[in-house]
PDB file of C-alpha atoms in Angstrom:
ATOM      1  CA  MET N   1       0.160  -0.037  -0.019  1.00  0.00           C
ATOM      2  CA  ALA N   2       1.397   3.088  -1.005  1.00  0.00           C
ATOM      3  CA  CYS N   3       1.356   6.216   1.438  1.00  0.00           C
ATOM      4  CA  THR N   4      -0.002   9.362  -0.244  1.00  0.00           C
ATOM      5  CA  GLU N   5       1.396  12.848   0.429  1.00  0.00           C
ATOM      6  CA  ALA N   6      -1.651  13.611   2.460  1.00  0.00           C
ATOM      7  CA  TYR N   7      -1.603  10.797   4.574  1.00  0.00           C
ATOM      8  CA  LYS N   8       2.060  11.313   5.718  1.00  0.00           C
ATOM      9  CA  GLU N   9       1.048  14.594   6.593  1.00  0.00           C
ATOM     10  CA  HIS N  10      -1.632  13.570   8.607  1.00  0.00           C
ATOM     11  CA  ILE N  11       0.566  11.380  10.447  1.00  0.00           C
ATOM     12  CA  MET N  12       3.044  14.091  10.999  1.00  0.00           C
ATOM     13  CA  TYR N  13       0.215  16.326  12.567  1.00  0.00           C
ATOM     14  CA  SER N  14      -0.885  13.431  14.824  1.00  0.00           C
ATOM     15  CA  PHE N  15       2.464  12.650  16.069  1.00  0.00           C
ATOM     16  CA  ASN N  16       3.200  16.505  16.488  1.00  0.00           C
ATOM     17  CA  GLY N  17      -0.225  16.569  18.536  1.00  0.00           C
ATOM     18  CA  PHE N  18       0.729  13.529  20.642  1.00  0.00           C
ATOM     19  CA  CYS N  19       4.080  14.958  21.575  1.00  0.00           C
ATOM     20  CA  LYS N  20       2.320  18.193  22.572  1.00  0.00           C
ATOM     21  CA  VAL N  21      -0.044  16.348  24.933  1.00  0.00           C
ATOM     22  CA  VAL N  22       2.816  14.455  26.497  1.00  0.00           C
ATOM     23  CA  ILE N  23       5.042  17.609  27.048  1.00  0.00           C
ATOM     24  CA  ARG N  24       1.927  19.261  28.602  1.00  0.00           C
ATOM     25  CA  TYR N  25       1.133  16.517  30.896  1.00  0.00           C
ATOM     26  CA  ALA N  26       4.878  16.095  31.921  1.00  0.00           C
ATOM     27  CA  ALA N  27       4.838  19.691  32.674  1.00  0.00           C
ATOM     28  CA  ILE N  28       1.825  19.449  34.744  1.00  0.00           C
ATOM     29  CA  ASN N  29       3.394  16.453  36.871  1.00  0.00           C
ATOM     30  CA  ALA N  30       6.534  18.221  37.335  1.00  0.00           C
ATOM     31  CA  TRP N  31       4.553  21.211  38.622  1.00  0.00           C
ATOM     32  CA  ARG N  32       2.573  19.043  40.981  1.00  0.00           C
ATOM     33  CA  ASP N  33       5.631  17.222  42.216  1.00  0.00           C
ATOM     34  CA  ARG N  34       7.377  20.800  43.015  1.00  0.00           C
ATOM     35  CA  ASN N  35       4.263  21.796  44.759  1.00  0.00           C
ATOM     36  CA  ARG N  36       4.131  18.824  46.972  1.00  0.00           C
ATOM     37  CA  ARG N  37       7.835  19.237  47.754  1.00  0.00           C
ATOM     38  CA  ARG N  38       7.336  22.683  48.502  1.00  0.00           C
ATOM     39  CA  GLN N  39       4.568  22.097  51.174  1.00  0.00           C
ATOM     40  CA  LYS N  40       6.693  19.783  52.988  1.00  0.00           C
ATOM     41  CA  GLU N  41       9.749  22.020  53.123  1.00  0.00           C
ATOM     42  CA  ILE N  42      10.139  24.176  56.126  1.00  0.00           C
ATOM     43  CA  SER N  43      12.552  27.206  55.714  1.00  0.00           C
ATOM     44  CA  PHE N  44      15.422  27.794  57.835  1.00  0.00           C
ATOM     45  CA  GLU N  45      14.133  31.417  58.593  1.00  0.00           C
ATOM     46  CA  TYR N  46      11.054  29.919  60.053  1.00  0.00           C
ATOM     47  CA  LEU N  47      12.898  27.554  62.302  1.00  0.00           C
ATOM     48  CA  THR N  48      15.183  30.192  63.535  1.00  0.00           C
ATOM     49  CA  GLU N  49      12.504  32.898  64.161  1.00  0.00           C
ATOM     50  CA  GLU N  50       9.760  30.625  65.606  1.00  0.00           C
ATOM     51  CA  LYS N  51      11.948  28.290  67.931  1.00  0.00           C
ATOM     52  CA  PHE N  52      15.467  28.422  68.481  1.00  0.00           C
ATOM     53  CA  TYR N  53      17.230  25.247  66.857  1.00  0.00           C
ATOM     54  CA  PRO N  54      20.840  25.493  66.719  1.00  0.00           C
ATOM     55  CA  LEU N  55      22.039  24.986  63.129  1.00  0.00           C
ATOM     56  CA  SER N  56      25.101  22.944  64.390  1.00  0.00           C
ATOM     57  CA  THR N  57      25.864  20.725  67.346  1.00  0.00           C
ATOM     58  CA  SER N  58      29.319  19.986  69.368  1.00  0.00           C
ATOM     59  CA  ASP N  59      30.578  16.609  69.974  1.00  0.00           C
ATOM     60  CA  GLU N  60      30.774  15.587  73.601  1.00  0.00           C
ATOM     61  CA  PHE N  61      33.157  13.146  72.037  1.00  0.00           C
ATOM     62  CA  LEU N  62      35.603  16.011  70.999  1.00  0.00           C
ATOM     63  CA  LYS N  63      35.424  17.928  74.295  1.00  0.00           C
ATOM     64  CA  SER N  64      36.812  15.550  76.714  1.00  0.00           C
ATOM     65  CA  PRO N  65      40.082  13.511  76.252  1.00  0.00           C
ATOM     66  CA  TYR N  66      39.645   9.959  75.429  1.00  0.00           C
ATOM     67  CA  GLU N  67      39.069   7.599  78.777  1.00  0.00           C
ATOM     68  CA  GLN N  68      41.695   4.879  78.696  1.00  0.00           C
ATOM     69  CA  TYR N  69      41.155   1.312  79.712  1.00  0.00           C
ATOM     70  CA  PRO N  70      44.276  -0.526  80.494  1.00  0.00           C
ATOM     71  CA  VAL N  71      44.085  -4.553  79.835  1.00  0.00           C
ATOM     72  CA  THR N  72      46.844  -6.684  80.579  1.00  0.00           C
ATOM     73  CA  ILE N  73      47.024  -9.859  78.189  1.00  0.00           C
ATOM     74  CA  CYS N  74      49.801 -12.224  77.954  1.00  0.00           C
ATOM     75  CA  GLY N  75      51.992  -9.941  80.317  1.00  0.00           C
ATOM     76  CA  GLN N  76      51.646  -6.899  78.072  1.00  0.00           C
ATOM     77  CA  THR N  77      49.712  -4.058  78.850  1.00  0.00           C
ATOM     78  CA  ILE N  78      47.598  -2.478  75.943  1.00  0.00           C
ATOM     79  CA  ILE N  79      45.481   0.685  76.474  1.00  0.00           C
ATOM     80  CA  LEU N  80      42.102   0.577  74.799  1.00  0.00           C
ATOM     81  CA  THR N  81      39.898   3.693  74.318  1.00  0.00           C
ATOM     82  CA  ASN N  82      36.571   1.651  74.251  1.00  0.00           C
ATOM     83  CA  GLY N  83      35.226   0.615  77.611  1.00  0.00           C
ATOM     84  CA  GLU N  84      32.853  -1.837  76.298  1.00  0.00           C
ATOM     85  CA  LEU N  85      35.578  -3.582  74.224  1.00  0.00           C
ATOM     86  CA  ALA N  86      37.906  -3.889  77.392  1.00  0.00           C
ATOM     87  CA  ALA N  87      35.034  -5.212  79.414  1.00  0.00           C
ATOM     88  CA  ALA N  88      34.283  -7.792  76.680  1.00  0.00           C
ATOM     89  CA  LEU N  89      37.965  -8.667  76.495  1.00  0.00           C
ATOM     90  CA  LEU N  90      38.194  -9.320  79.971  1.00  0.00           C
ATOM     91  CA  SER N  91      35.300 -11.584  80.316  1.00  0.00           C
ATOM     92  CA  LEU N  92      36.706 -13.848  77.655  1.00  0.00           C
ATOM     93  CA  PRO N  93      38.589 -16.901  78.926  1.00  0.00           C
ATOM     94  CA  GLU N  94      42.285 -16.500  79.211  1.00  0.00           C
ATOM     95  CA  LYS N  95      43.088 -18.663  76.058  1.00  0.00           C
ATOM     96  CA  LYS N  96      40.728 -16.708  73.819  1.00  0.00           C
ATOM     97  CA  ARG N  97      42.107 -13.437  75.043  1.00  0.00           C
ATOM     98  CA  GLU N  98      45.623 -14.628  74.097  1.00  0.00           C
ATOM     99  CA  ILE N  99      44.653 -15.562  70.875  1.00  0.00           C
ATOM    100  CA  ILE N 100      43.022 -12.287  69.990  1.00  0.00           C
ATOM    101  CA  TYR N 101      45.816 -10.383  71.423  1.00  0.00           C
ATOM    102  CA  LEU N 102      48.462 -12.415  69.558  1.00  0.00           C
ATOM    103  CA  TYR N 103      46.532 -12.208  66.068  1.00  0.00           C
ATOM    104  CA  PHE N 104      45.402  -8.458  66.201  1.00  0.00           C
ATOM    105  CA  PHE N 105      47.770  -6.777  68.668  1.00  0.00           C
ATOM    106  CA  GLY N 106      50.976  -9.000  68.308  1.00  0.00           C
ATOM    107  CA  ASN N 107      50.488  -9.359  64.398  1.00  0.00           C
ATOM    108  CA  TYR N 108      51.058 -13.041  64.497  1.00  0.00           C
ATOM    109  CA  THR N 109      49.954 -15.030  61.610  1.00  0.00           C
ATOM    110  CA  GLN N 110      47.628 -17.885  62.022  1.00  0.00           C
ATOM    111  CA  GLN N 111      50.557 -20.533  61.519  1.00  0.00           C
ATOM    112  CA  GLU N 112      52.519 -19.010  64.042  1.00  0.00           C
ATOM    113  CA  ILE N 113      49.672 -18.902  66.469  1.00  0.00           C
ATOM    114  CA  ALA N 114      49.129 -22.640  65.427  1.00  0.00           C
ATOM    115  CA  ASP N 115      52.975 -23.321  66.264  1.00  0.00           C
ATOM    116  CA  LEU N 116      52.695 -21.676  69.714  1.00  0.00           C
ATOM    117  CA  TYR N 117      49.693 -23.971  70.869  1.00  0.00           C
ATOM    118  CA  GLY N 118      51.059 -27.047  69.019  1.00  0.00           C
ATOM    119  CA  HIS N 119      48.044 -27.309  66.543  1.00  0.00           C
ATOM    120  CA  CYS N 120      47.408 -26.991  62.683  1.00  0.00           C
ATOM    121  CA  LYS N 121      46.704 -23.684  61.121  1.00  0.00           C
ATOM    122  CA  SER N 122      43.137 -24.568  60.538  1.00  0.00           C
ATOM    123  CA  THR N 123      42.581 -25.137  64.195  1.00  0.00           C
ATOM    124  CA  ALA N 124      44.119 -21.950  65.076  1.00  0.00           C
ATOM    125  CA  TRP N 125      41.878 -20.079  62.612  1.00  0.00           C
ATOM    126  CA  HIS N 126      38.929 -22.115  64.303  1.00  0.00           C
ATOM    127  CA  TYR N 127      40.145 -20.520  67.633  1.00  0.00           C
ATOM    128  CA  ILE N 128      40.484 -17.148  66.336  1.00  0.00           C
ATOM    129  CA  HIS N 129      36.990 -17.125  64.714  1.00  0.00           C
ATOM    130  CA  SER N 130      35.358 -18.880  67.880  1.00  0.00           C
ATOM    131  CA  ALA N 131      37.194 -16.082  69.961  1.00  0.00           C
ATOM    132  CA  LEU N 132      35.866 -13.229  67.793  1.00  0.00           C
ATOM    133  CA  GLN N 133      32.304 -14.741  67.692  1.00  0.00           C
ATOM    134  CA  MET N 134      32.258 -14.719  71.833  1.00  0.00           C
ATOM    135  CA  LEU N 135      33.728 -11.149  71.680  1.00  0.00           C
ATOM    136  CA  GLN N 136      31.056 -10.215  69.344  1.00  0.00           C
ATOM    137  CA  LYS N 137      28.348 -11.542  71.656  1.00  0.00           C
ATOM    138  CA  GLU N 138      29.793  -9.997  74.808  1.00  0.00           C
ATOM    139  CA  MET N 139      29.894  -6.483  72.822  1.00  0.00           C
ATOM    140  CA  GLU N 140      26.243  -7.222  71.688  1.00  0.00           C
ATOM    141  CA  GLY N 141      25.445  -7.918  75.417  1.00  0.00           C
ATOM    142  CA  PHE N 142      26.948  -4.430  76.515  1.00  0.00           C
ATOM    143  CA  SER N 143      25.187  -2.563  73.756  1.00  0.00           C
ATOM    144  CA  HIS N 144      21.798  -3.977  74.549  1.00  0.00           C
ATOM    145  CA  GLY N 145      22.517  -3.090  78.330  1.00  0.00           C
ATOM    146  CA  GLU N 146      22.174  -6.896  79.402  1.00  0.00           C
ATOM    147  CA  TYR N 147      25.269  -6.521  81.705  1.00  0.00           C
TER     148      TYR N 147
END
């Protein structure tokens, strides 16, 4: 079927009309979205005039120096700045504390820890992993206020 010139012109006008309708409703939707957003917004001038809300806060964290919690493990005293971590470490059994100290503070490898305790590397990894799980449970207990 051959398209006549009049039919092509009709298609062009129809498409132009369709585009105008789409653009019109897109503009209406954008205007409505902007009005909804504007109704929910509160200006800073209103906040500072009606009620005094400080626009900035100061951290208590920065005011006072860190509290220090000394913990002695393997004859070495380490200073921690997190009281919950110090308490959780002290609540672990001695062997678990030593393993965490050796791995994280002493920078021992799993193989070196295994050699120290006379086990294989996978057993040392298991000890480290179980010590971390126990430490995590203790820390969760402190954060939930159970202790």
